[in-house]
CSV table of C-alpha atoms and ligand atoms in Angstrom, one decimal:
chain,number,residue,atom,x,y,z
F,1,UNK,CA,10.6,-24.0,-2.1
F,2,UNK,CA,7.1,-22.8,-1.4
F,3,UNK,CA,5.9,-20.2,-4.0
F,4,UNK,CA,5.7,-16.8,-2.4
F,5,UNK,CA,7.3,-18.0,0.8
F,6,UNK,CA,10.3,-16.5,2.7
F,7,UNK,CA,12.8,-18.7,0.9
F,8,UNK,CA,11.4,-17.7,-2.5
F,9,UNK,CA,11.6,-14.0,-1.4
F,10,UNK,CA,15.3,-14.4,-0.2
F,11,UNK,CA,16.1,-16.0,-3.6
F,12,UNK,CA,14.4,-13.1,-5.4
F,13,UNK,CA,16.3,-10.6,-3.3
F,14,UNK,CA,19.6,-12.3,-3.9
F,15,UNK,CA,19.0,-12.1,-7.6
F,16,UNK,CA,18.2,-8.4,-7.7
F,17,UNK,CA,20.5,-7.1,-4.9
F,18,UNK,CA,23.6,-7.0,-7.1
F,19,UNK,CA,21.8,-4.7,-9.5
F,20,UNK,CA,21.9,-1.8,-7.0
F,21,UNK,CA,25.2,-2.5,-5.5
F,22,UNK,CA,25.7,-2.5,-1.7
F,23,UNK,CA,22.9,-0.2,-0.7
F,24,UNK,CA,20.3,-1.7,1.5
F,25,UNK,CA,16.7,-0.3,1.3
F,26,UNK,CA,15.4,0.8,4.7
F,27,UNK,CA,11.9,1.6,3.7
F,28,UNK,CA,9.6,-0.1,1.3
F,29,UNK,CA,6.9,2.0,-0.4
F,30,UNK,CA,4.0,0.6,-2.4
F,31,UNK,CA,2.2,3.1,-4.6
F,32,UNK,CA,-1.5,2.8,-5.5
F,33,UNK,CA,-3.5,4.0,-8.5
F,34,UNK,CA,-2.5,7.3,-9.9
F,35,UNK,CA,0.2,8.3,-7.4
F,36,UNK,CA,3.1,6.6,-9.2
F,37,UNK,CA,4.7,10.0,-9.8
F,38,UNK,CA,6.6,9.7,-6.5
F,39,UNK,CA,9.2,7.5,-8.3
F,40,UNK,CA,10.4,10.7,-10.1
F,41,UNK,CA,11.5,12.0,-6.6
F,42,UNK,CA,13.8,9.0,-6.1
F,43,UNK,CA,17.4,9.9,-6.9
F,44,UNK,CA,20.4,7.8,-7.8
F,45,UNK,CA,18.0,5.1,-8.6
F,46,UNK,CA,18.0,1.7,-10.3
F,47,UNK,CA,14.8,0.5,-12.0
F,48,UNK,CA,14.0,-3.2,-12.1
F,49,UNK,CA,11.0,-4.3,-14.2
F,50,UNK,CA,8.8,-6.8,-12.3
F,51,UNK,CA,9.4,-9.2,-15.2
F,52,UNK,CA,13.1,-9.4,-14.1
F,53,UNK,CA,12.2,-10.3,-10.4
F,54,UNK,CA,11.8,-14.1,-9.8
F,55,UNK,CA,8.3,-14.7,-8.5
F,56,UNK,CA,7.0,-11.6,-10.3
F,57,UNK,CA,8.1,-12.8,-13.7
F,58,UNK,CA,5.3,-13.3,-16.2
F,59,UNK,CA,2.6,-11.5,-14.1
F,60,UNK,CA,1.3,-8.2,-15.4
F,61,UNK,CA,-0.1,-5.3,-13.4
F,62,UNK,CA,-3.1,-3.7,-15.1
F,63,UNK,CA,-2.7,0.1,-15.4
F,64,UNK,CA,0.4,0.3,-13.3
F,65,UNK,CA,4.1,0.8,-14.2
F,66,UNK,CA,5.1,-2.6,-12.8
F,67,UNK,CA,8.7,-1.8,-11.6
F,68,UNK,CA,10.8,-1.7,-8.5
F,69,UNK,CA,12.7,1.5,-8.1
F,70,UNK,CA,15.6,1.5,-5.5
F,71,UNK,CA,17.3,4.7,-4.7
F,72,UNK,CA,17.3,7.7,-2.3
F,73,UNK,CA,14.3,9.7,-1.1
F,74,UNK,CA,14.8,12.4,1.5
F,75,UNK,CA,18.1,11.0,2.6
F,76,UNK,CA,16.9,7.4,3.0
F,77,UNK,CA,17.4,4.4,0.8
F,78,UNK,CA,13.9,3.3,-0.4
F,79,UNK,CA,12.5,0.4,-2.4
F,80,UNK,CA,9.5,1.8,-4.3
F,81,UNK,CA,7.1,-0.7,-5.8
F,82,UNK,CA,5.3,1.2,-8.6
F,83,UNK,CA,2.4,-1.0,-9.3
F,84,UNK,CA,0.8,-3.7,-7.2
F,85,UNK,CA,-0.9,-7.0,-7.7
F,86,UNK,CA,-4.6,-7.2,-7.0
F,87,UNK,CA,-6.7,-10.3,-6.4
F,88,UNK,CA,-9.3,-8.9,-8.8
F,89,UNK,CA,-6.8,-9.5,-11.6
F,90,UNK,CA,-7.0,-13.2,-10.7
F,91,UNK,CA,-3.7,-13.2,-8.7
F,92,UNK,CA,-3.4,-15.2,-5.5
F,93,UNK,CA,-3.4,-13.2,-2.3
F,94,UNK,CA,0.0,-14.7,-1.6
F,95,UNK,CA,1.4,-12.9,-4.7
F,96,UNK,CA,-0.2,-9.6,-3.8
F,97,UNK,CA,1.9,-9.6,-0.6
F,98,UNK,CA,5.1,-11.1,-2.1
F,99,UNK,CA,6.7,-7.7,-2.9
F,100,UNK,CA,6.6,-7.1,0.9
F,101,UNK,CA,8.5,-10.3,1.5
F,102,UNK,CA,11.1,-9.4,-1.1
F,103,UNK,CA,11.5,-5.9,0.5
F,104,UNK,CA,12.0,-7.4,3.9
F,105,UNK,CA,14.5,-9.9,2.5
F,106,UNK,CA,16.4,-6.9,1.0
F,107,UNK,CA,16.6,-5.4,4.5
F,108,UNK,CA,13.6,-3.0,4.7
F,109,UNK,CA,12.1,-2.7,8.2
F,110,UNK,CA,9.3,-0.3,7.5
F,111,UNK,CA,6.5,-0.2,4.9
F,112,UNK,CA,4.6,2.8,3.6
F,113,UNK,CA,1.4,1.9,1.6
F,114,UNK,CA,-0.9,4.1,-0.4
F,115,UNK,CA,-4.1,3.5,-2.2
F,116,UNK,CA,-7.1,5.1,-3.9
F,117,UNK,CA,-10.3,4.6,-1.9
F,118,UNK,CA,-13.9,5.5,-1.8
F,119,UNK,CA,-15.0,7.7,1.1
F,120,UNK,CA,-17.5,5.8,3.4
F,121,UNK,CA,-17.4,8.5,6.1
F,122,UNK,CA,-19.9,11.1,5.0
F,123,UNK,CA,-17.8,14.0,6.3
F,124,UNK,CA,-15.0,13.1,3.8
F,125,UNK,CA,-14.7,14.8,0.4
F,126,UNK,CA,-13.0,13.7,-2.9
F,127,UNK,CA,-9.4,14.7,-2.7
F,128,UNK,CA,-9.0,14.2,1.1
F,129,UNK,CA,-5.9,12.3,2.2
F,130,UNK,CA,-6.6,9.8,5.1
F,131,UNK,CA,-4.1,8.4,7.4
F,132,UNK,CA,-5.0,4.7,7.8
F,133,UNK,CA,-5.5,4.0,11.5
F,134,UNK,CA,-6.7,0.4,11.2
F,135,UNK,CA,-8.1,-2.0,8.6
F,136,UNK,CA,-11.0,-4.4,8.0
F,137,UNK,CA,-10.1,-7.5,6.1
F,138,UNK,CA,-13.4,-8.2,4.4
F,139,UNK,CA,-11.9,-10.7,2.0
F,140,UNK,CA,-11.8,-13.1,5.0
F,141,UNK,CA,-8.7,-14.6,3.4
F,142,UNK,CA,-5.0,-14.2,4.2
F,143,UNK,CA,-1.8,-13.9,2.2
F,144,UNK,CA,-0.1,-15.9,5.0
F,145,UNK,CA,-2.2,-19.0,4.2
F,146,UNK,CA,0.1,-21.7,3.0
F,147,UNK,CA,3.3,-19.7,2.9
F,148,UNK,CA,4.5,-20.1,6.5
F,149,UNK,CA,8.0,-21.4,7.0
F,150,UNK,CA,10.0,-22.3,10.1
F,151,UNK,CA,10.8,-18.9,11.7
F,152,UNK,CA,7.6,-17.2,10.5
F,153,UNK,CA,5.2,-16.0,13.2
F,154,UNK,CA,2.2,-18.3,12.9
F,155,UNK,CA,-0.4,-16.0,14.4
F,156,UNK,CA,0.7,-12.4,14.0
F,157,UNK,CA,-0.6,-9.7,16.3
F,158,UNK,CA,-2.5,-7.0,14.5
F,159,UNK,CA,-3.3,-4.7,17.5
F,160,UNK,CA,-1.3,-1.8,16.2
F,161,UNK,CA,-1.0,-2.8,12.5
F,162,UNK,CA,-0.6,0.8,11.6
F,163,UNK,CA,2.2,2.1,13.9
F,164,UNK,CA,0.9,4.8,16.2
F,165,UNK,CA,4.2,6.6,16.2
F,166,UNK,CA,4.4,6.7,12.4
F,167,UNK,CA,0.8,7.9,12.3
F,168,UNK,CA,1.7,10.8,14.7
F,169,UNK,CA,4.7,11.5,12.4
F,170,UNK,CA,2.4,11.7,9.4
F,171,UNK,CA,0.2,14.1,11.3
F,172,UNK,CA,3.2,16.2,12.2
F,173,UNK,CA,4.4,16.2,8.6
F,174,UNK,CA,1.0,17.2,7.4
F,175,UNK,CA,0.8,20.1,9.9
F,176,UNK,CA,4.2,21.3,8.9
F,177,UNK,CA,3.3,21.3,5.2
F,178,UNK,CA,-0.2,22.7,5.7
F,179,UNK,CA,-1.8,19.5,4.3
F,180,UNK,CA,-5.0,18.6,6.0
F,181,UNK,CA,-5.2,14.9,6.9
F,182,UNK,CA,-8.1,12.7,8.0
F,183,UNK,CA,-7.9,9.6,10.1
F,184,UNK,CA,-9.9,6.5,9.4
F,185,UNK,CA,-10.4,2.7,9.0
F,186,UNK,CA,-9.7,1.2,5.6
F,187,UNK,CA,-11.9,-1.7,4.5
F,188,UNK,CA,-10.8,-4.1,1.7
F,189,UNK,CA,-13.4,-5.8,-0.4
F,190,UNK,CA,-12.2,-8.0,-3.3
F,191,UNK,CA,-13.9,-5.9,-6.1
F,192,UNK,CA,-13.6,-5.4,-9.0
F,193,UNK,CA,-17.2,-4.1,-9.1
F,194,UNK,CA,-17.6,-1.0,-6.9
F,195,UNK,CA,-19.8,-1.5,-3.9
F,196,UNK,CA,-23.6,-1.2,-3.9
F,197,UNK,CA,-25.1,1.5,-1.8
F,198,UNK,CA,-26.3,-1.2,0.6
F,199,UNK,CA,-22.8,-2.5,1.0
F,200,UNK,CA,-21.6,1.0,1.7
F,201,UNK,CA,-24.2,1.4,4.5
F,202,UNK,CA,-23.0,-2.0,5.8
F,203,UNK,CA,-19.4,-0.8,5.7
F,204,UNK,CA,-20.3,2.3,7.7
F,205,UNK,CA,-22.1,0.2,10.3
F,206,UNK,CA,-18.9,-2.0,10.6
F,207,UNK,CA,-16.8,1.1,11.3
F,208,UNK,CA,-15.1,1.7,7.9
F,209,UNK,CA,-14.3,5.2,6.8
F,210,UNK,CA,-12.9,4.3,3.4
F,211,UNK,CA,-13.2,1.3,1.1
F,212,UNK,CA,-10.8,-0.1,-1.6
F,213,UNK,CA,-9.5,-3.3,-3.2
F,214,UNK,CA,-6.0,-3.5,-2.0
F,215,UNK,CA,-3.4,-2.9,0.8
F,216,UNK,CA,-4.7,-5.3,3.5
F,217,UNK,CA,-2.6,-8.3,2.2
F,218,UNK,CA,0.6,-6.3,2.1
F,219,UNK,CA,0.0,-4.9,5.6
F,220,UNK,CA,-0.8,-8.3,7.0
F,221,UNK,CA,2.4,-9.7,5.5
F,222,UNK,CA,4.5,-6.7,6.8
F,223,UNK,CA,3.2,-7.2,10.4
F,224,UNK,CA,3.9,-10.9,10.3
F,225,UNK,CA,7.5,-10.0,9.3
F,226,UNK,CA,7.7,-7.4,12.2
F,227,UNK,CA,7.9,-4.4,9.8
F,228,UNK,CA,6.5,-1.0,11.0
F,229,UNK,CA,3.6,0.2,8.8
F,230,UNK,CA,2.1,3.5,7.8
F,231,UNK,CA,-0.4,4.2,5.1
F,232,UNK,CA,-2.4,6.9,3.3
F,233,UNK,CA,-5.7,6.5,1.4
F,234,UNK,CA,-6.4,9.0,-1.2
F,235,UNK,CA,-10.2,9.5,-1.1
F,236,UNK,CA,-10.9,9.7,-4.8
F,237,UNK,CA,-14.7,9.7,-4.6
F,238,UNK,CA,-17.4,9.3,-2.2
F,239,UNK,CA,-18.6,5.7,-2.1
F,240,UNK,CA,-21.7,4.5,-4.0
F,241,UNK,CA,-24.9,5.9,-2.7
F,242,UNK,CA,-23.3,8.9,-1.0
F,243,UNK,CA,-22.4,10.5,-4.3
F,244,UNK,CA,-25.3,10.6,-6.7
F,245,UNK,CA,-23.2,10.0,-9.9
F,246,UNK,CA,-22.0,6.6,-11.1
F,247,UNK,CA,-18.5,5.6,-10.0
F,248,UNK,CA,-15.8,5.5,-12.7
F,249,UNK,CA,-12.1,4.7,-12.6
F,250,UNK,CA,-11.6,7.9,-14.7
F,251,UNK,CA,-12.8,9.9,-11.7
F,252,UNK,CA,-10.3,8.0,-9.5
F,253,UNK,CA,-7.4,9.0,-11.7
F,254,UNK,CA,-8.6,12.6,-12.0
F,255,UNK,CA,-8.7,13.0,-8.3
F,256,UNK,CA,-5.3,11.4,-7.7
F,257,UNK,CA,-3.8,13.7,-10.4
F,258,UNK,CA,-5.3,16.7,-8.5
F,259,UNK,CA,-3.7,15.7,-5.1
F,260,UNK,CA,-0.5,14.0,-6.3
F,261,UNK,CA,1.8,17.0,-5.5
F,262,UNK,CA,0.4,17.2,-1.9
F,263,UNK,CA,0.7,13.4,-1.6
F,264,UNK,CA,4.3,13.4,-2.8
F,265,UNK,CA,5.3,16.3,-0.5
F,266,UNK,CA,3.8,14.4,2.4
F,267,UNK,CA,5.6,11.2,1.6
F,268,UNK,CA,8.9,13.0,1.1
F,269,UNK,CA,8.5,14.8,4.4
F,270,UNK,CA,7.5,11.7,6.2
F,271,UNK,CA,10.4,9.6,5.0
F,272,UNK,CA,12.8,12.4,6.0
F,273,UNK,CA,11.4,12.1,9.6
F,274,UNK,CA,11.6,8.3,9.8
V,301,HPA,N1,-14.6,1.6,-3.9
V,301,HPA,C1,-13.7,0.7,-4.0
V,301,HPA,N2,-12.4,1.0,-4.4
V,301,HPA,C2,-12.2,2.3,-4.8
V,301,HPA,C3,-13.2,3.3,-4.7
V,301,HPA,C4,-14.5,2.9,-4.3
V,301,HPA,O1,-15.4,3.8,-4.2
V,301,HPA,N3,-12.6,4.4,-5.2
V,301,HPA,C5,-11.3,4.1,-5.5
V,301,HPA,N4,-11.1,2.8,-5.2
């Protein structure tokens, strides 16, 4: 069995499925830095620490809760991954995307991702929420490398990686709730150092609106599996060189704390419309 492949994911799903009875998650949600509070909105839930999930056993998630919460949100059965794996922690890309494989093996057909990101677009402000319309994989590596099995799509199409209908649905939900939403392209760099001002200028030239250190592997995996994807970046700061003060993870967490209620309302409303 290939580590982090489909067979491993099905084995992991078969191990944990009995823990939440016969309910089948429809939507997988991966929560980024500082927005883990959404798990408190999930009712009738079962919590499974990552350490109890084969394939995730023995790997820690720095600064994140590190658990899977399965339950109901806005009338849908959801599988919420509170805490993600990053390559900057030394994890293989294949592991960063493995929760998506597990969610798919459990039955989820849609993925909602969130992250904290620096604003590259100079019209953005800290605290903005950005609907991700496309991504730039600036790691130039793929979580699909070496994990393909018979039945997997070998060369997945990424034309509409972030589903246009789901993006429209996020906009409609934002309008209904009075939450202003931006649109933009998310670029992933490996980190963990924040970018230099020169790199931020390069990112802007390349067409990025926001930059972070996650999300792209999970979305690539979800598209290979045929899942529909939607995502929100919380712009926690303006990227290096735009803001004049040094970047600091404390600022990231302060901003997410400020917008977490808006974010949670948006996700609840969006999941209801799915
Ligand atoms: N750069 C990269 N990742 C980030 C940033 C940033 O400015 N802010 C939050 N995550």
